[in-house]
């Protein structure tokens, strides 16, 4: 767990010249932000979610890198272990109605994809699954930007899924320039499922989603998912613009 709160917006604005990655990505928008300290969420502003990620980028990227390195078995040196290396499935999930999940999920996915590339041939067997929760799953919760945040995220997701390109610089000097689809597959979760069942609140939706994730990770359903990726490729390759 990494706490990405306590972001000193006022101090960042005053010293923006020393924050090249933030200035390059968010420079024109920074002047519009109130000089406060983010202590309790991103206030349904996607730009604040992304700013929080960039401000805390170093510890976030280090922990993700270490986790993937461990899962890839790169700490093992015996030949028997290395010969049994398998792929890695990463789940990136969050709400699309607020600022934190909606503002960070696409960057996190590209960051994971970049770390996958560093694994070499093993990267061919690694997948990223996105899970985004839409506004109708939040019954009784209101906010001026909930629908707009979902729409903005989905437009950006569509742009990146059809491989229109992504380029960004990060505080450690890493530059990600990718033409790959950001996720291998993305699930949009709402308050009503495909069979017409209505979920009472976000807690029921979260429990259902978590159960699905654990089935993918801990059972043969996950193995079948790898076959599904292969089969989907044939379908998606014929998809028109």
Tab-separated table of N, CA and C in Angstrom, residues 19-180:
chain	number	residue	atom	x	y	z
A	19	UNK	N	10.076	20.961	-11.275
A	19	UNK	CA	9.312	19.725	-11.463
A	19	UNK	C	9.020	19.554	-12.958
A	20	UNK	N	10.027	19.131	-13.713
A	20	UNK	CA	9.907	19.108	-15.168
A	20	UNK	C	8.763	18.225	-15.653
A	21	UNK	N	8.633	17.038	-15.063
A	21	UNK	CA	7.603	16.115	-15.527
A	21	UNK	C	6.209	16.678	-15.276
A	22	UNK	N	6.011	17.278	-14.091
A	22	UNK	CA	4.709	17.863	-13.781
A	22	UNK	C	4.448	19.075	-14.653
A	23	UNK	N	5.465	19.909	-14.849
A	23	UNK	CA	5.293	21.097	-15.679
A	23	UNK	C	4.961	20.723	-17.115
A	24	UNK	N	5.639	19.701	-17.630
A	24	UNK	CA	5.415	19.297	-19.015
A	24	UNK	C	4.009	18.742	-19.213
A	25	UNK	N	3.530	18.007	-18.218
A	25	UNK	CA	2.241	17.332	-18.351
A	25	UNK	C	1.071	18.221	-17.936
A	26	UNK	N	1.244	18.998	-16.875
A	26	UNK	CA	0.120	19.714	-16.289
A	26	UNK	C	0.332	21.227	-16.210
A	27	UNK	N	1.416	21.719	-16.805
A	27	UNK	CA	1.770	23.132	-16.676
A	27	UNK	C	0.627	24.113	-16.893
A	28	UNK	N	-0.089	24.052	-18.031
A	28	UNK	CA	-1.150	25.035	-18.290
A	28	UNK	C	-2.300	24.959	-17.295
A	29	UNK	N	-2.472	23.802	-16.635
A	29	UNK	CA	-3.603	23.615	-15.733
A	29	UNK	C	-3.257	24.020	-14.305
A	30	UNK	N	-1.976	24.008	-13.955
A	30	UNK	CA	-1.575	24.229	-12.566
A	30	UNK	C	-2.073	25.570	-12.025
A	31	UNK	N	-2.104	26.597	-12.869
A	31	UNK	CA	-2.529	27.920	-12.400
A	31	UNK	C	-3.985	27.943	-11.968
A	32	UNK	N	-4.774	26.994	-12.438
A	32	UNK	CA	-6.195	26.976	-12.101
A	32	UNK	C	-6.472	26.237	-10.793
A	33	UNK	N	-5.461	25.577	-10.214
A	33	UNK	CA	-5.675	24.766	-9.020
A	33	UNK	C	-5.498	25.610	-7.758
A	34	UNK	N	-6.351	25.358	-6.777
A	34	UNK	CA	-6.245	26.076	-5.502
A	34	UNK	C	-4.990	25.634	-4.759
A	35	UNK	N	-4.277	26.546	-4.115
A	35	UNK	CA	-3.020	26.215	-3.413
A	35	UNK	C	-3.274	25.563	-2.065
A	36	UNK	N	-3.830	24.356	-2.099
A	36	UNK	CA	-4.152	23.629	-0.872
A	36	UNK	C	-3.270	22.380	-0.783
A	37	UNK	N	-3.457	21.612	0.278
A	37	UNK	CA	-2.768	20.333	0.432
A	37	UNK	C	-3.804	19.222	0.310
A	38	UNK	N	-3.592	18.321	-0.632
A	38	UNK	CA	-4.535	17.218	-0.828
A	38	UNK	C	-4.362	16.203	0.293
A	39	UNK	N	-5.356	16.112	1.160
A	39	UNK	CA	-5.276	15.174	2.280
A	39	UNK	C	-6.381	14.130	2.238
A	40	UNK	N	-7.462	14.380	1.528
A	40	UNK	CA	-8.580	13.434	1.536
A	40	UNK	C	-9.181	13.307	0.145
A	41	UNK	N	-8.449	12.665	-0.731
A	41	UNK	CA	-8.961	12.424	-2.071
A	41	UNK	C	-8.670	13.539	-3.048
A	42	UNK	N	-9.072	13.284	-4.307
A	42	UNK	CA	-8.763	14.208	-5.401
A	42	UNK	C	-9.937	15.107	-5.765
A	43	UNK	N	-10.952	15.165	-4.883
A	43	UNK	CA	-12.052	16.122	-5.039
A	43	UNK	C	-12.789	15.961	-6.376
A	44	UNK	N	-12.843	14.752	-6.893
A	44	UNK	CA	-13.475	14.458	-8.188
A	44	UNK	C	-12.836	15.234	-9.342
A	45	UNK	N	-11.566	15.583	-9.195
A	45	UNK	CA	-10.830	16.266	-10.263
A	45	UNK	C	-9.718	15.336	-10.753
A	46	UNK	N	-9.812	14.910	-11.990
A	46	UNK	CA	-8.864	13.936	-12.531
A	46	UNK	C	-7.437	14.484	-12.535
A	47	UNK	N	-7.303	15.779	-12.758
A	47	UNK	CA	-5.968	16.373	-12.801
A	47	UNK	C	-5.288	16.253	-11.440
A	48	UNK	N	-6.080	16.317	-10.352
A	48	UNK	CA	-5.484	16.187	-9.019
A	48	UNK	C	-5.044	14.747	-8.762
A	49	UNK	N	-5.768	13.778	-9.296
A	49	UNK	CA	-5.348	12.389	-9.163
A	49	UNK	C	-4.026	12.144	-9.867
A	50	UNK	N	-3.903	12.660	-11.091
A	50	UNK	CA	-2.655	12.495	-11.831
A	50	UNK	C	-1.509	13.244	-11.151
A	51	UNK	N	-1.787	14.436	-10.635
A	51	UNK	CA	-0.762	15.197	-9.924
A	51	UNK	C	-0.264	14.423	-8.706
A	52	UNK	N	-1.185	13.788	-7.972
A	52	UNK	CA	-0.793	13.001	-6.794
A	52	UNK	C	0.103	11.837	-7.195
A	53	UNK	N	-0.198	11.206	-8.323
A	53	UNK	CA	0.648	10.101	-8.790
A	53	UNK	C	2.033	10.607	-9.178
A	54	UNK	N	2.092	11.696	-9.928
A	54	UNK	CA	3.393	12.218	-10.352
A	54	UNK	C	4.226	12.681	-9.161
A	55	UNK	N	3.580	13.303	-8.155
A	55	UNK	CA	4.297	13.773	-6.975
A	55	UNK	C	4.878	12.608	-6.183
A	56	UNK	N	4.186	11.460	-6.188
A	56	UNK	CA	4.632	10.276	-5.451
A	56	UNK	C	5.175	9.198	-6.378
A	57	UNK	N	5.593	9.601	-7.555
A	57	UNK	CA	5.956	8.634	-8.590
A	57	UNK	C	7.097	7.702	-8.179
A	58	UNK	N	8.106	8.230	-7.531
A	58	UNK	CA	9.286	7.419	-7.217
A	58	UNK	C	8.934	6.215	-6.347
A	59	UNK	N	8.315	6.390	-5.168
A	59	UNK	CA	7.973	5.204	-4.372
A	59	UNK	C	6.969	4.295	-5.055
A	60	UNK	N	6.032	4.862	-5.807
A	60	UNK	CA	5.045	4.025	-6.505
A	60	UNK	C	5.736	3.141	-7.542
A	61	UNK	N	6.563	3.747	-8.381
A	61	UNK	CA	7.217	2.981	-9.450
A	61	UNK	C	8.188	1.952	-8.881
A	62	UNK	N	8.871	2.307	-7.796
A	62	UNK	CA	9.817	1.366	-7.206
A	62	UNK	C	9.103	0.133	-6.671
A	63	UNK	N	7.963	0.328	-5.994
A	63	UNK	CA	7.258	-0.821	-5.433
A	63	UNK	C	6.637	-1.686	-6.521
A	64	UNK	N	6.111	-1.062	-7.570
A	64	UNK	CA	5.554	-1.848	-8.675
A	64	UNK	C	6.657	-2.649	-9.349
A	65	UNK	N	7.799	-2.012	-9.587
A	65	UNK	CA	8.913	-2.690	-10.230
A	65	UNK	C	9.389	-3.876	-9.402
A	66	UNK	N	9.521	-3.674	-8.092
A	66	UNK	CA	9.973	-4.754	-7.217
A	66	UNK	C	8.979	-5.906	-7.192
A	67	UNK	N	7.682	-5.578	-7.180
A	67	UNK	CA	6.652	-6.619	-7.152
A	67	UNK	C	6.695	-7.447	-8.433
A	68	UNK	N	6.809	-6.791	-9.576
A	68	UNK	CA	6.848	-7.520	-10.852
A	68	UNK	C	8.127	-8.340	-10.975
A	69	UNK	N	9.230	-7.790	-10.507
A	69	UNK	CA	10.510	-8.514	-10.539
A	69	UNK	C	10.409	-9.788	-9.706
A	70	UNK	N	9.754	-9.682	-8.548
A	70	UNK	CA	9.578	-10.844	-7.680
A	70	UNK	C	8.660	-11.877	-8.327
A	71	UNK	N	7.546	-11.405	-8.891
A	71	UNK	CA	6.607	-12.331	-9.541
A	71	UNK	C	7.233	-13.018	-10.739
A	72	UNK	N	8.133	-12.326	-11.401
A	72	UNK	CA	8.801	-12.905	-12.567
A	72	UNK	C	9.868	-13.920	-12.172
A	73	UNK	N	10.158	-14.017	-10.859
A	73	UNK	CA	11.151	-14.973	-10.401
A	73	UNK	C	12.568	-14.561	-10.700
A	74	UNK	N	12.795	-13.257	-10.906
A	74	UNK	CA	14.148	-12.823	-11.261
A	74	UNK	C	15.090	-12.865	-10.071
A	75	UNK	N	14.554	-13.069	-8.862
A	75	UNK	CA	15.426	-13.229	-7.710
A	75	UNK	C	15.958	-14.643	-7.576
A	76	UNK	N	15.426	-15.557	-8.404
A	76	UNK	CA	15.852	-16.956	-8.365
A	76	UNK	C	16.961	-17.178	-9.388
A	77	UNK	N	17.897	-18.001	-9.053
A	77	UNK	CA	19.023	-18.234	-9.960
A	77	UNK	C	19.123	-19.677	-10.432
A	78	UNK	N	18.318	-20.598	-9.820
A	78	UNK	CA	18.463	-21.992	-10.221
A	78	UNK	C	17.793	-22.223	-11.573
A	79	UNK	N	18.408	-23.072	-12.369
A	79	UNK	CA	17.951	-23.317	-13.742
A	79	UNK	C	16.554	-23.898	-13.777
A	80	UNK	N	16.220	-24.765	-12.802
A	80	UNK	CA	14.907	-25.398	-12.796
A	80	UNK	C	13.802	-24.362	-12.646
A	81	UNK	N	14.027	-23.379	-11.783
A	81	UNK	CA	13.012	-22.339	-11.576
A	81	UNK	C	12.882	-21.469	-12.816
A	82	UNK	N	13.993	-21.082	-13.384
A	82	UNK	CA	13.960	-20.195	-14.546
A	82	UNK	C	13.295	-20.863	-15.740
A	83	UNK	N	13.419	-22.187	-15.827
A	83	UNK	CA	12.827	-22.893	-16.965
A	83	UNK	C	11.313	-22.974	-16.846
A	84	UNK	N	10.763	-22.708	-15.642
A	84	UNK	CA	9.322	-22.796	-15.422
A	84	UNK	C	8.668	-21.414	-15.348
A	85	UNK	N	9.367	-20.398	-15.806
A	85	UNK	CA	8.811	-19.057	-15.752
A	85	UNK	C	7.514	-18.972	-16.546
A	86	UNK	N	6.548	-18.276	-15.976
A	86	UNK	CA	5.280	-18.068	-16.641
A	86	UNK	C	5.004	-16.583	-16.739
A	87	UNK	N	3.884	-16.271	-17.368
A	87	UNK	CA	3.518	-14.878	-17.494
A	87	UNK	C	2.957	-14.320	-16.199
A	88	UNK	N	2.660	-13.042	-16.221
A	88	UNK	CA	2.114	-12.338	-15.061
A	88	UNK	C	0.826	-11.657	-15.501
A	89	UNK	N	-0.215	-11.794	-14.698
A	89	UNK	CA	-1.463	-11.075	-14.941
A	89	UNK	C	-1.600	-9.975	-13.891
A	90	UNK	N	-1.673	-8.740	-14.340
A	90	UNK	CA	-1.825	-7.600	-13.440
A	90	UNK	C	-3.241	-7.051	-13.579
A	91	UNK	N	-3.897	-6.859	-12.431
A	91	UNK	CA	-5.223	-6.237	-12.410
A	91	UNK	C	-5.071	-4.804	-11.913
A	92	UNK	N	-5.607	-3.861	-12.683
A	92	UNK	CA	-5.631	-2.461	-12.269
A	92	UNK	C	-7.093	-2.055	-12.179
A	93	UNK	N	-7.545	-1.775	-10.967
A	93	UNK	CA	-8.971	-1.496	-10.801
A	93	UNK	C	-9.194	-0.231	-10.005
A	94	UNK	N	-10.320	0.408	-10.290
A	94	UNK	CA	-10.642	1.625	-9.563
A	94	UNK	C	-11.941	2.228	-10.043
A	95	UNK	N	-12.405	3.207	-9.296
A	95	UNK	CA	-13.598	3.948	-9.673
A	95	UNK	C	-13.255	4.939	-10.787
A	96	UNK	N	-14.192	5.096	-11.721
A	96	UNK	CA	-13.994	6.069	-12.791
A	96	UNK	C	-14.711	7.392	-12.508
A	97	UNK	N	-15.423	7.475	-11.376
A	97	UNK	CA	-16.228	8.659	-11.117
A	97	UNK	C	-15.456	9.763	-10.408
A	98	UNK	N	-14.413	9.411	-9.684
A	98	UNK	CA	-13.653	10.403	-8.936
A	98	UNK	C	-12.422	10.860	-9.685
A	99	UNK	N	-11.502	11.437	-8.950
A	99	UNK	CA	-10.295	11.945	-9.582
A	99	UNK	C	-9.119	11.002	-9.500
A	100	UNK	N	-9.051	10.177	-8.448
A	100	UNK	CA	-7.862	9.350	-8.236
A	100	UNK	C	-7.785	8.199	-9.235
A	101	UNK	N	-8.792	7.330	-9.244
A	101	UNK	CA	-8.763	6.193	-10.169
A	101	UNK	C	-8.816	6.635	-11.610
A	102	UNK	N	-9.769	7.532	-11.908
A	102	UNK	CA	-9.938	8.001	-13.277
A	102	UNK	C	-8.707	8.745	-13.782
A	103	UNK	N	-8.000	9.406	-12.859
A	103	UNK	CA	-6.841	10.201	-13.260
A	103	UNK	C	-5.541	9.442	-13.329
A	104	UNK	N	-5.492	8.222	-12.756
A	104	UNK	CA	-4.206	7.512	-12.672
A	104	UNK	C	-4.163	6.165	-13.387
A	105	UNK	N	-5.317	5.537	-13.662
A	105	UNK	CA	-5.302	4.158	-14.154
A	105	UNK	C	-4.563	3.990	-15.475
A	106	UNK	N	-4.717	4.936	-16.390
A	106	UNK	CA	-4.067	4.807	-17.698
A	106	UNK	C	-2.544	4.922	-17.576
A	107	UNK	N	-2.082	5.851	-16.734
A	107	UNK	CA	-0.634	5.986	-16.533
A	107	UNK	C	-0.066	4.755	-15.851
A	108	UNK	N	-0.786	4.222	-14.851
A	108	UNK	CA	-0.304	3.028	-14.155
A	108	UNK	C	-0.206	1.851	-15.109
A	109	UNK	N	-1.176	1.716	-15.996
A	109	UNK	CA	-1.138	0.615	-16.952
A	109	UNK	C	0.062	0.734	-17.887
A	110	UNK	N	0.329	1.933	-18.368
A	110	UNK	CA	1.497	2.124	-19.232
A	110	UNK	C	2.794	1.887	-18.478
A	111	UNK	N	2.811	2.258	-17.201
A	111	UNK	CA	4.009	2.021	-16.397
A	111	UNK	C	4.251	0.518	-16.233
A	112	UNK	N	3.194	-0.230	-15.919
A	112	UNK	CA	3.319	-1.688	-15.806
A	112	UNK	C	3.769	-2.285	-17.134
A	113	UNK	N	3.205	-1.810	-18.228
A	113	UNK	CA	3.583	-2.314	-19.559
A	113	UNK	C	5.069	-2.057	-19.823
A	114	UNK	N	5.553	-0.904	-19.396
A	114	UNK	CA	6.976	-0.588	-19.588
A	114	UNK	C	7.852	-1.527	-18.776
A	115	UNK	N	7.440	-1.848	-17.547
A	115	UNK	CA	8.198	-2.791	-16.728
A	115	UNK	C	8.138	-4.199	-17.326
A	116	UNK	N	6.996	-4.570	-17.899
A	116	UNK	CA	6.896	-5.864	-18.580
A	116	UNK	C	7.952	-5.966	-19.678
A	117	UNK	N	8.100	-4.902	-20.451
A	117	UNK	CA	9.059	-4.899	-21.562
A	117	UNK	C	10.462	-5.200	-21.080
A	118	UNK	N	10.788	-4.731	-19.874
A	118	UNK	CA	12.122	-4.958	-19.323
A	118	UNK	C	12.355	-6.417	-18.938
A	119	UNK	N	11.282	-7.220	-18.894
A	119	UNK	CA	11.438	-8.647	-18.581
A	119	UNK	C	11.883	-9.455	-19.789
A	120	UNK	N	11.935	-8.831	-20.955
A	120	UNK	CA	12.389	-9.534	-22.148
A	120	UNK	C	11.316	-10.434	-22.713
A	121	UNK	N	11.716	-11.663	-23.111
A	121	UNK	CA	10.801	-12.588	-23.774
A	121	UNK	C	9.601	-12.938	-22.898
A	122	UNK	N	9.788	-12.909	-21.592
A	122	UNK	CA	8.699	-13.257	-20.672
A	122	UNK	C	7.525	-12.288	-20.809
A	123	UNK	N	7.787	-11.088	-21.297
A	123	UNK	CA	6.737	-10.082	-21.423
A	123	UNK	C	5.634	-10.523	-22.364
A	124	UNK	N	5.954	-11.426	-23.305
A	124	UNK	CA	4.946	-11.894	-24.256
A	124	UNK	C	3.811	-12.629	-23.561
A	125	UNK	N	4.055	-13.131	-22.348
A	125	UNK	CA	3.054	-13.922	-21.632
A	125	UNK	C	2.413	-13.135	-20.485
A	126	UNK	N	2.632	-11.815	-20.469
A	126	UNK	CA	2.091	-10.976	-19.407
A	126	UNK	C	0.879	-10.200	-19.915
A	127	UNK	N	-0.121	-10.072	-19.054
A	127	UNK	CA	-1.350	-9.390	-19.443
A	127	UNK	C	-1.737	-8.349	-18.398
A	128	UNK	N	-2.402	-7.308	-18.873
A	128	UNK	CA	-2.939	-6.284	-17.979
A	128	UNK	C	-4.453	-6.257	-18.150
A	129	UNK	N	-5.160	-6.474	-17.059
A	129	UNK	CA	-6.622	-6.420	-17.048
A	129	UNK	C	-7.063	-5.183	-16.292
A	130	UNK	N	-7.886	-4.376	-16.930
A	130	UNK	CA	-8.421	-3.181	-16.279
A	130	UNK	C	-9.844	-3.409	-15.816
A	131	UNK	N	-10.180	-2.886	-14.650
A	131	UNK	CA	-11.542	-2.962	-14.119
A	131	UNK	C	-11.934	-1.574	-13.649
A	132	UNK	N	-12.897	-0.965	-14.335
A	132	UNK	CA	-13.337	0.386	-13.985
A	132	UNK	C	-14.800	0.391	-13.586
A	133	UNK	N	-15.110	1.046	-12.481
A	133	UNK	CA	-16.483	1.082	-11.963
A	133	UNK	C	-17.157	2.376	-12.418
A	134	UNK	N	-18.304	2.234	-13.079
A	134	UNK	CA	-19.025	3.367	-13.647
A	134	UNK	C	-19.943	4.035	-12.619
A	135	UNK	N	-20.510	5.165	-13.008
A	135	UNK	CA	-21.215	6.013	-12.041
A	135	UNK	C	-22.489	5.393	-11.494
A	136	UNK	N	-23.174	4.530	-12.267
A	136	UNK	CA	-24.444	3.983	-11.792
A	136	UNK	C	-24.266	2.941	-10.690
A	137	UNK	N	-23.014	2.563	-10.405
A	137	UNK	CA	-22.760	1.655	-9.286
A	137	UNK	C	-22.769	2.397	-7.951
A	138	UNK	N	-22.766	3.724	-7.988
A	138	UNK	CA	-22.686	4.528	-6.761
A	138	UNK	C	-24.048	5.119	-6.430
A	139	UNK	N	-24.991	4.251	-6.056
A	139	UNK	CA	-26.333	4.718	-5.741
A	139	UNK	C	-26.313	5.645	-4.530
A	140	UNK	N	-27.001	6.782	-4.655
A	140	UNK	CA	-27.115	7.707	-3.535
A	140	UNK	C	-25.922	8.601	-3.332
A	141	UNK	N	-24.919	8.471	-4.182
A	141	UNK	CA	-23.726	9.321	-4.072
A	141	UNK	C	-23.754	10.308	-5.235
A	142	UNK	N	-23.654	11.574	-4.926
A	142	UNK	CA	-23.756	12.604	-5.954
A	142	UNK	C	-22.462	13.407	-6.037
A	143	UNK	N	-22.256	14.002	-7.170
A	143	UNK	CA	-21.092	14.851	-7.368
A	143	UNK	C	-21.166	15.464	-8.750
A	144	UNK	N	-20.656	16.674	-8.901
A	144	UNK	CA	-20.796	17.380	-10.182
A	144	UNK	C	-20.010	16.764	-11.329
A	145	UNK	N	-18.962	15.981	-11.007
A	145	UNK	CA	-18.083	15.499	-12.071
A	145	UNK	C	-18.164	13.987	-12.311
A	146	UNK	N	-19.096	13.298	-11.650
A	146	UNK	CA	-19.098	11.839	-11.723
A	146	UNK	C	-19.269	11.326	-13.155
A	147	UNK	N	-20.291	11.812	-13.845
A	147	UNK	CA	-20.540	11.364	-15.217
A	147	UNK	C	-19.448	11.879	-16.153
A	148	UNK	N	-19.048	13.128	-15.949
A	148	UNK	CA	-18.012	13.711	-16.812
A	148	UNK	C	-16.692	12.959	-16.687
A	149	UNK	N	-16.328	12.562	-15.460
A	149	UNK	CA	-15.080	11.822	-15.263
A	149	UNK	C	-15.125	10.483	-15.976
A	150	UNK	N	-16.272	9.786	-15.868
A	150	UNK	CA	-16.408	8.510	-16.572
A	150	UNK	C	-16.264	8.703	-18.078
A	151	UNK	N	-16.962	9.702	-18.597
A	151	UNK	CA	-16.909	9.945	-20.037
A	151	UNK	C	-15.516	10.300	-20.514
A	152	UNK	N	-14.835	11.155	-19.757
A	152	UNK	CA	-13.482	11.565	-20.142
A	152	UNK	C	-12.530	10.375	-20.124
A	153	UNK	N	-12.616	9.563	-19.061
A	153	UNK	CA	-11.742	8.383	-18.977
A	153	UNK	C	-11.994	7.434	-20.146
A	154	UNK	N	-13.269	7.152	-20.437
A	154	UNK	CA	-13.588	6.186	-21.490
A	154	UNK	C	-13.165	6.693	-22.867
A	155	UNK	N	-13.223	7.999	-23.095
A	155	UNK	CA	-12.747	8.544	-24.373
A	155	UNK	C	-11.234	8.357	-24.499
A	156	UNK	N	-10.514	8.616	-23.400
A	156	UNK	CA	-9.062	8.418	-23.428
A	156	UNK	C	-8.725	6.936	-23.583
A	157	UNK	N	-9.477	6.081	-22.869
A	157	UNK	CA	-9.255	4.640	-22.972
A	157	UNK	C	-9.460	4.169	-24.403
A	158	UNK	N	-10.539	4.612	-25.029
A	158	UNK	CA	-10.795	4.213	-26.413
A	158	UNK	C	-9.659	4.642	-27.339
A	159	UNK	N	-9.184	5.857	-27.139
A	159	UNK	CA	-8.072	6.384	-27.940
A	159	UNK	C	-6.845	5.479	-27.815
A	160	UNK	N	-6.545	5.034	-26.583
A	160	UNK	CA	-5.346	4.234	-26.353
A	160	UNK	C	-5.546	2.760	-26.702
A	161	UNK	N	-6.769	2.266	-26.614
A	161	UNK	CA	-7.009	0.858	-26.934
A	161	UNK	C	-6.917	0.587	-28.428
A	162	UNK	N	-7.216	1.580	-29.258
A	162	UNK	CA	-7.082	1.387	-30.707
A	162	UNK	C	-5.698	1.802	-31.189
A	163	UNK	N	-4.772	1.915	-30.213
A	163	UNK	CA	-3.348	2.083	-30.492
A	163	UNK	C	-3.030	3.394	-31.198
A	164	UNK	N	-3.614	4.474	-30.706
A	164	UNK	CA	-3.315	5.784	-31.268
A	164	UNK	C	-2.124	6.452	-30.602
A	165	UNK	N	-1.519	5.771	-29.635
A	165	UNK	CA	-0.257	6.259	-29.106
A	165	UNK	C	-0.356	7.006	-27.797
A	166	UNK	N	0.711	6.859	-26.990
A	166	UNK	CA	0.822	7.504	-25.681
A	166	UNK	C	2.272	7.891	-25.483
A	167	UNK	N	2.504	9.113	-24.997
A	167	UNK	CA	3.865	9.553	-24.733
A	167	UNK	C	3.866	10.433	-23.490
A	168	UNK	N	4.715	10.111	-22.525
A	168	UNK	CA	4.779	10.896	-21.291
A	168	UNK	C	6.153	10.753	-20.659
A	169	UNK	N	6.563	11.825	-19.967
A	169	UNK	CA	7.817	11.821	-19.217
A	169	UNK	C	7.479	11.761	-17.730
A	170	UNK	N	8.316	11.035	-16.976
A	170	UNK	CA	8.062	10.859	-15.548
A	170	UNK	C	9.223	11.416	-14.724
A	171	UNK	N	8.991	11.648	-13.432
A	171	UNK	CA	9.992	12.348	-12.605
A	171	UNK	C	11.350	11.674	-12.502
A	172	UNK	N	11.455	10.383	-12.772
A	172	UNK	CA	12.766	9.734	-12.716
A	172	UNK	C	13.487	9.789	-14.056
A	173	UNK	N	12.928	10.519	-15.015
A	173	UNK	CA	13.533	10.634	-16.332
A	173	UNK	C	13.023	9.612	-17.327
A	174	UNK	N	12.248	8.647	-16.879
A	174	UNK	CA	11.696	7.636	-17.779
A	174	UNK	C	10.738	8.300	-18.772
A	175	UNK	N	10.879	7.961	-20.034
A	175	UNK	CA	9.947	8.418	-21.061
A	175	UNK	C	9.261	7.194	-21.646
A	176	UNK	N	7.947	7.184	-21.564
A	176	UNK	CA	7.178	6.082	-22.146
A	176	UNK	C	6.565	6.573	-23.438
A	177	UNK	N	6.925	5.906	-24.509
A	177	UNK	CA	6.354	6.205	-25.822
A	177	UNK	C	5.843	4.885	-26.369
A	178	UNK	N	4.537	4.709	-26.360
A	178	UNK	CA	3.967	3.407	-26.670
A	178	UNK	C	2.877	3.511	-27.729
A	179	UNK	N	2.850	2.535	-28.622
A	179	UNK	CA	1.775	2.394	-29.598
A	179	UNK	C	0.907	1.182	-29.281
A	180	UNK	N	1.221	0.483	-28.171
A	180	UNK	CA	0.453	-0.695	-27.795
A	180	UNK	C	-0.858	-0.304	-27.125
